[in-house]
Every structure is written in structure tokens, then in C-alpha cells.
mmCIF file of C-alpha atoms in Angstrom:
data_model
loop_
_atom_site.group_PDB
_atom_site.id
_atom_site.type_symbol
_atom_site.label_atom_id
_atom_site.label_comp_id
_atom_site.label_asym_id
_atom_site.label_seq_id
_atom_site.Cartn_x
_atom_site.Cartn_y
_atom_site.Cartn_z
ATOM 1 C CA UNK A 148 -4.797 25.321 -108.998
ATOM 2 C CA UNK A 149 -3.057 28.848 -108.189
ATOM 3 C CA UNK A 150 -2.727 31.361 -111.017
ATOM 4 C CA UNK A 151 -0.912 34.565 -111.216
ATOM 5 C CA UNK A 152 0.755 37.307 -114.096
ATOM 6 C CA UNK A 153 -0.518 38.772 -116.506
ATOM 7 C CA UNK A 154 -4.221 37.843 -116.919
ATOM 8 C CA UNK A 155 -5.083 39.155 -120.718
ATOM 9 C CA UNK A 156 -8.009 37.359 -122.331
ATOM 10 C CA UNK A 157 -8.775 35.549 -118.982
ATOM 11 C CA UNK A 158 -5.989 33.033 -119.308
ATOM 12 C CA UNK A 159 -5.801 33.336 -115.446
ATOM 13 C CA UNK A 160 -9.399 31.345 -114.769
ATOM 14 C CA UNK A 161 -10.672 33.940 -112.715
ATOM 15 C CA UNK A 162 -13.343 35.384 -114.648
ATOM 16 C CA UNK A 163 -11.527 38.762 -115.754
ATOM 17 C CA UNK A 164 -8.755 40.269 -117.602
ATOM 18 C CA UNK A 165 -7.067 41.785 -114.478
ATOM 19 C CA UNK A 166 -3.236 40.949 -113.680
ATOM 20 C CA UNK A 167 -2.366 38.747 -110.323
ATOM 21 C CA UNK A 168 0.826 39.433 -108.654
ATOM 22 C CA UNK A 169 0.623 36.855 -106.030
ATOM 23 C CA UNK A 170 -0.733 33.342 -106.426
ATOM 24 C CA UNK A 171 -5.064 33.373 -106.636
ATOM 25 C CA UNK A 172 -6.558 30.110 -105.797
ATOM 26 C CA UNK A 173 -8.808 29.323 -109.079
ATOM 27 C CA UNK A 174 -12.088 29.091 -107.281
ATOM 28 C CA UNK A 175 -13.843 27.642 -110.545
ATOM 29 C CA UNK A 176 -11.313 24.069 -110.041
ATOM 30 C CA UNK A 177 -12.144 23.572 -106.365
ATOM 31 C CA UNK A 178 -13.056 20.318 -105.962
ATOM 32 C CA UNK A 179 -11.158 19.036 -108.694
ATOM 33 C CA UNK A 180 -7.949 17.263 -108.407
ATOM 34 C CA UNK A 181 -5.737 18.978 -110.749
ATOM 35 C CA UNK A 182 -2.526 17.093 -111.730
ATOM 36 C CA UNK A 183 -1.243 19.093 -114.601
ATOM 37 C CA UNK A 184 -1.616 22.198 -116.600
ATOM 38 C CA UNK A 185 -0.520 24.008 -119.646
ATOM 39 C CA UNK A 186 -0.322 27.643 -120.420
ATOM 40 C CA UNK A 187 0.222 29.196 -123.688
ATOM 41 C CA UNK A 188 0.293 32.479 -124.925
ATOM 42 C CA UNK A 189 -3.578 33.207 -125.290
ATOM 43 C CA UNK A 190 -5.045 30.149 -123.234
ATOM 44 C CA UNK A 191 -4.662 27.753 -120.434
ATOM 45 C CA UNK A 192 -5.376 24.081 -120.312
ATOM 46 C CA UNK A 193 -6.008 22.075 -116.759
ATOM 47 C CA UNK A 194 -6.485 18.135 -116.549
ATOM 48 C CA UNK A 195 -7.541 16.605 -113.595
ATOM 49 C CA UNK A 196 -6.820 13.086 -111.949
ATOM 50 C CA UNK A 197 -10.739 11.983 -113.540
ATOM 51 C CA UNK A 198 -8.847 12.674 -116.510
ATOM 52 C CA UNK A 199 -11.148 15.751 -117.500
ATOM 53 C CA UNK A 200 -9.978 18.575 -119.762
ATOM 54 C CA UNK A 201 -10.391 22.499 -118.790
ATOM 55 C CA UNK A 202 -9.897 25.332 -120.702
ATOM 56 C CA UNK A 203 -10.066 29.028 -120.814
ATOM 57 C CA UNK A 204 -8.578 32.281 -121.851
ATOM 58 C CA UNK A 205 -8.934 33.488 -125.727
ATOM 59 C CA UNK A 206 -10.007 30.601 -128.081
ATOM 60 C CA UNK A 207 -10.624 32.835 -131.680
ATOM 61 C CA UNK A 208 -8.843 30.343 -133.644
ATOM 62 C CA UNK A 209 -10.504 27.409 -131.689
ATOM 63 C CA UNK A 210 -7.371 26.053 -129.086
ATOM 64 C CA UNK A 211 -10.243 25.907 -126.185
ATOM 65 C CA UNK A 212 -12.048 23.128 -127.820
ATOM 66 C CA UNK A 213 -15.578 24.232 -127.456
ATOM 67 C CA UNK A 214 -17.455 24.713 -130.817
ATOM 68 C CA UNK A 215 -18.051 27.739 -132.251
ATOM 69 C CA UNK A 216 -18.005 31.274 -130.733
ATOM 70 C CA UNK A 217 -15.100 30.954 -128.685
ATOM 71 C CA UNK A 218 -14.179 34.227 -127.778
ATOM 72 C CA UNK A 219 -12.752 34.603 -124.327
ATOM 73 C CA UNK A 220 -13.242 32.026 -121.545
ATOM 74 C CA UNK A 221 -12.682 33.688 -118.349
ATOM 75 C CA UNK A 222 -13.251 30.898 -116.128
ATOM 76 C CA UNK A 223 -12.316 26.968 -116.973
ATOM 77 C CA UNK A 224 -14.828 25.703 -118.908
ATOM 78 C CA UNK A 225 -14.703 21.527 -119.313
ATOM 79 C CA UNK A 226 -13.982 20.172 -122.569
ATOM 80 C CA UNK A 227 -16.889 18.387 -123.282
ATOM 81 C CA UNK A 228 -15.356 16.257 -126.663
ATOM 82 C CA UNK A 229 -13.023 14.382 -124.229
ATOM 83 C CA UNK A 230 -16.428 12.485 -122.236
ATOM 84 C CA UNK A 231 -16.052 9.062 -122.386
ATOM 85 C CA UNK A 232 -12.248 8.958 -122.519
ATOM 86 C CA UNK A 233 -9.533 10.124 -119.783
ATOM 87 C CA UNK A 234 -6.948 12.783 -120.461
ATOM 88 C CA UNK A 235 -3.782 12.585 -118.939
ATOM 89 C CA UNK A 236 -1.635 15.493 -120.717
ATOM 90 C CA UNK A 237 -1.825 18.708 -122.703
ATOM 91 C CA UNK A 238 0.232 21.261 -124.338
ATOM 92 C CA UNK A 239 -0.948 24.764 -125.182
ATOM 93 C CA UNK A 240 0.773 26.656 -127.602
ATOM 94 C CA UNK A 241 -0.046 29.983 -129.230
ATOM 95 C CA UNK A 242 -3.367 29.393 -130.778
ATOM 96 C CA UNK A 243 -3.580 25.296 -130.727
ATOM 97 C CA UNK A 244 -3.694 22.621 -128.543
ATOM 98 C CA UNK A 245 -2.284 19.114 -128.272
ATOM 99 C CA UNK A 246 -4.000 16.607 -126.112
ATOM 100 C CA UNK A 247 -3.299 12.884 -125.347
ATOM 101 C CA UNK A 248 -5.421 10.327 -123.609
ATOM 102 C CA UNK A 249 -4.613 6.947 -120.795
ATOM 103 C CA UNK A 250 -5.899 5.092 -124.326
ATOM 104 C CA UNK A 251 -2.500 6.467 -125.882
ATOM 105 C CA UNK A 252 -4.832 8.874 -128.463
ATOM 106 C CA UNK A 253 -3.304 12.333 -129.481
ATOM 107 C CA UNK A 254 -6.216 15.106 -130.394
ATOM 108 C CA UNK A 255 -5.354 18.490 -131.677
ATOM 109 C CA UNK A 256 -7.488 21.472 -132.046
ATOM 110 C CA UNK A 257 -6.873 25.228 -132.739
ATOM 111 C CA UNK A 258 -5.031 27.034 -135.711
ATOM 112 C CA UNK A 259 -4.424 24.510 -138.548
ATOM 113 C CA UNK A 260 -2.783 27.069 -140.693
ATOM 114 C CA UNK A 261 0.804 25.259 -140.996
ATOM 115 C CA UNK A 262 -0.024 21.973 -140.559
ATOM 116 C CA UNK A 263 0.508 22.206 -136.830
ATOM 117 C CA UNK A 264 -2.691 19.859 -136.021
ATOM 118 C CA UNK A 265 -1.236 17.039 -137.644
ATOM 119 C CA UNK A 266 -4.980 16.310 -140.200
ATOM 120 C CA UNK A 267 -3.507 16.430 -143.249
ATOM 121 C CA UNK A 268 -4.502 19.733 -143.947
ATOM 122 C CA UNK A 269 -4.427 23.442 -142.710
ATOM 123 C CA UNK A 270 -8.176 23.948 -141.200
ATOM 124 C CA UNK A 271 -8.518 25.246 -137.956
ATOM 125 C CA UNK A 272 -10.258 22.685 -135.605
ATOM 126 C CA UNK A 273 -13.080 24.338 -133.464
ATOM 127 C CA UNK A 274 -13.151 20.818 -131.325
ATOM 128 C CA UNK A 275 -10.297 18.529 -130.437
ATOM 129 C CA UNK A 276 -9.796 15.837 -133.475
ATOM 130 C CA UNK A 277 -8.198 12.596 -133.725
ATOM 131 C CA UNK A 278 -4.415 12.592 -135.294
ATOM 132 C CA UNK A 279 -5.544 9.417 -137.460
ATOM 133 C CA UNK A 280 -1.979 8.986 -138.555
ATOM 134 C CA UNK A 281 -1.074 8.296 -135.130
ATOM 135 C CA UNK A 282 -3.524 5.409 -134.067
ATOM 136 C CA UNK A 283 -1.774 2.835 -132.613
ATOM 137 C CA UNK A 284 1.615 4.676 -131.935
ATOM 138 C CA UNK A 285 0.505 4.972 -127.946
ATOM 139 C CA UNK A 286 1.265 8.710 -127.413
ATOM 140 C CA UNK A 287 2.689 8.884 -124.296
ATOM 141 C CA UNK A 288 3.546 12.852 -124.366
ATOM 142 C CA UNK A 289 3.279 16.011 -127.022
ATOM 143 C CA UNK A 290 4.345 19.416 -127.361
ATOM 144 C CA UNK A 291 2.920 22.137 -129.326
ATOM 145 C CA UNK A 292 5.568 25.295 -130.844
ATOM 146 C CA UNK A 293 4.087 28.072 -131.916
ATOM 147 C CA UNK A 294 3.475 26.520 -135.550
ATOM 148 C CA UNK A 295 4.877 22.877 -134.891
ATOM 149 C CA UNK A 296 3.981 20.123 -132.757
ATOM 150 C CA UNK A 297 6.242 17.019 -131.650
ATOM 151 C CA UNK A 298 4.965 14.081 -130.630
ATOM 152 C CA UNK A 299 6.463 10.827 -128.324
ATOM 153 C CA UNK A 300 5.851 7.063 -127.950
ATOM 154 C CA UNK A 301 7.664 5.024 -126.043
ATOM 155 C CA UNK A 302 10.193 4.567 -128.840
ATOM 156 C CA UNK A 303 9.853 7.096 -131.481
ATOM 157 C CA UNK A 304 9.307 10.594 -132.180
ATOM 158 C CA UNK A 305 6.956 12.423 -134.546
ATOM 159 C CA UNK A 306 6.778 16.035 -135.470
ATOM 160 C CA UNK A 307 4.360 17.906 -138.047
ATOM 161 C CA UNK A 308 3.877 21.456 -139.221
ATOM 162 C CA UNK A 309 6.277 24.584 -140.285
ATOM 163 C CA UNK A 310 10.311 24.237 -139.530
ATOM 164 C CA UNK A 311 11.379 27.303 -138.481
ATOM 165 C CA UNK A 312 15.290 26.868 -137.768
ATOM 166 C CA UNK A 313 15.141 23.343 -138.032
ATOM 167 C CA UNK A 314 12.211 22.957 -135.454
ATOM 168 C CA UNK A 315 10.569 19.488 -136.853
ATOM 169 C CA UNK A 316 14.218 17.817 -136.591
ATOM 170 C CA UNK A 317 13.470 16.717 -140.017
ATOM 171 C CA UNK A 318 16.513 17.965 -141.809
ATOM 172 C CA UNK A 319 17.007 20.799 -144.470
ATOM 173 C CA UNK A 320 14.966 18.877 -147.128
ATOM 174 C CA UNK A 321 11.735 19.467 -145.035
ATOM 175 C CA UNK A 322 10.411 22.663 -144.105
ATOM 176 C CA UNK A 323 7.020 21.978 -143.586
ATOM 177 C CA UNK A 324 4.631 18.773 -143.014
ATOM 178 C CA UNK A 325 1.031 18.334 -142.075
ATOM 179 C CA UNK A 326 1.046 15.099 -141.325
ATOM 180 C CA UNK A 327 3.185 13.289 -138.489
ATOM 181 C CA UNK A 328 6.581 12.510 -139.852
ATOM 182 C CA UNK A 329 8.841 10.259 -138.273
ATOM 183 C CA UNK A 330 12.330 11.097 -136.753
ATOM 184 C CA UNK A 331 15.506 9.242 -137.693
ATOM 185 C CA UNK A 332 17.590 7.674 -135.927
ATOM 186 C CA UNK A 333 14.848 7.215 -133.026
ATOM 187 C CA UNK A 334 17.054 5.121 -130.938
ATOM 188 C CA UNK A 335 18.835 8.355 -129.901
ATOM 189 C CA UNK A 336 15.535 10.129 -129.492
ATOM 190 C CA UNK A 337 13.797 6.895 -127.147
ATOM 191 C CA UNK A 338 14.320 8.890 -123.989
ATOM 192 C CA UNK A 339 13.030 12.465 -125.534
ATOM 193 C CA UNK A 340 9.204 12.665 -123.430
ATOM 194 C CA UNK A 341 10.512 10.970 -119.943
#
């Protein structure tokens, strides 16, 4: 994994705040085979092909998945919640964090403030939690707005939190959701997380 910009809150991996113009080999991930990554405004999330989780940059609101005392991560730190299972996507947004599993799981974790995690509710998640309302859909792909996520199967599409401009695609009558709400018609959405 090669990082570079602008390296605020240690969203770079490599253990500072300082900016990198050029591409920096993250020295932390050697070793691991990374096949995807995910960078959001305050944080970055890594997976690798043993389907592990990484995280690091600024997790105040809890989008690195560790516990308590967040803080800044300068350096990837593995998500230790995800043992057991194998991760094969994320999405990092502002201040949460979508993941989904080979098992066809979604977790979020992060800022729960407008119902972006999907619980129900609007508590902030300090360690990734099951989307219960999803069980069984097989998520095969998710991706987190700044207060919104949207979620795929193989056939349908799911989105929960805040609308700003129409974000949740659930029409005018909806402006806000906690939990995942379907999209209609999903036979024009099928292809949407290919």
C-alpha cells in the first residue's frame, strides 16, 4: 500500500501528521496483501486478501473500530472485532464506516447521529456492529455519504440515514431513516454495486 496528500490526523499510515507529495510505501502493511482500501475524510480503511480489517487516522466519533479512546491512529492498527470472519470491502466516510464480510454480513461503526449506521437508532458505535435488518440480504457492496449509507445485494438496494437532496433515493416523503429501507423499482437498480 502507497499513500500520499495531505496526511492530517495520520490518515496516511505513516505514523505522523506530515503531508506526502509522492507515493510512501506504508511500511506498517508490508507483508500483507492488500486488495482494497478506503479513504475518507478523517480516516483510512485497508483489507487484505486474509480478509483482515486496518484502520487509522482520527477515530473521535469511533469510524476506526477500536473501543474507546480512539484519538488518532497514525499507523494501521487491525480491527480486532472482525477475528473469526473475513472482510472483503469497506467504505469510509466522514466519521463512519461501512464494512461487509465473504459471509455477506454488513457492520457499521462510527457517528450514529443521523441514522447513518443503519441500528435503529442514532448512537455512535465505538466497534463495528451487525446491521440486524440486513441478515440474510448477502451484502455484496456498501457505500457510506457523509450522513447516509447505501447498501447492495445481488438484486436490491438499501439505503438508511439523512436525505440531503434526495441522497437515500427514497423519494420526497422520506428525509431521513435509521433503519435500511428498500429501493423501488430494484429491477432498474440490480446492476448498481458491479
Amino acid at each position: 500500500l502507497f499513500t500520499f496528500g495531505y496526511g492530517q490526523h495520520g490518515k496516511l499510515g505513516h505514523g505522523g501528521q506530515q503531508n506526502e507529495l509522492v507515493p510512501r510505501l506504508v511500511e506498517a502493511l508490508s507483508g500483507e496483501v492488500v486488495v482494497g482500501a478506503s479513504v475518507g475524510m478523517l480516516h483510512t480503511a485497508v483489507w487484505t486478501a486474509a480478509g483482515e480489517l486496518f484502520t487509522f487516522g482520527y477515530g473521535g466519533r469511533g469510524q476506526l473500530g477500536h473501543g474507546e479512546g480512539q484519538g488518532i491512529q497514525p499507523v494501521p492498527r487491525l480491527v480486532e472485532a472482525f477475528a473469526g470472519k473475513k472482510v472483503v470491502g469497506a467504505s469510509a466516510s466522514y466519521e463512519h464506516t461501512a464494512v461487509w464480510t465473504d459471509a455477506g454480513e454488513l457492520f457499521t461503526f462510527g457517528k450514529g447521529e443521523n441514522g447513518q449506521l443503519g441500528h435503529g437508532g442514532e448512537e455512535n458505535e465505538l466497534v463495528p456492529r451487525l446491521v440486524e435488518a440486513l441478515v440474510g440480504k448477502n451484502i455484496v457492496c456498501a457505500a457510506a455519504g457523509n450522513v447516509h449509507t447505501v447498501v447492495c445485494t445481488q438484486g436490491e438496494v438499501f439505503s438508511f440515514g439523512t436525505s440531503d437532496s434526495g441522497a437515500l433515493g427514497l423519494g420526497q416523503d422520506v428525509t431521513a431513516t435509521a433503519t435500511p429501507v428498500a429501493l423501488k423499482p430494484t429491477w432498474a437498480l440490480a446492476g448498481a454495486c458491479k
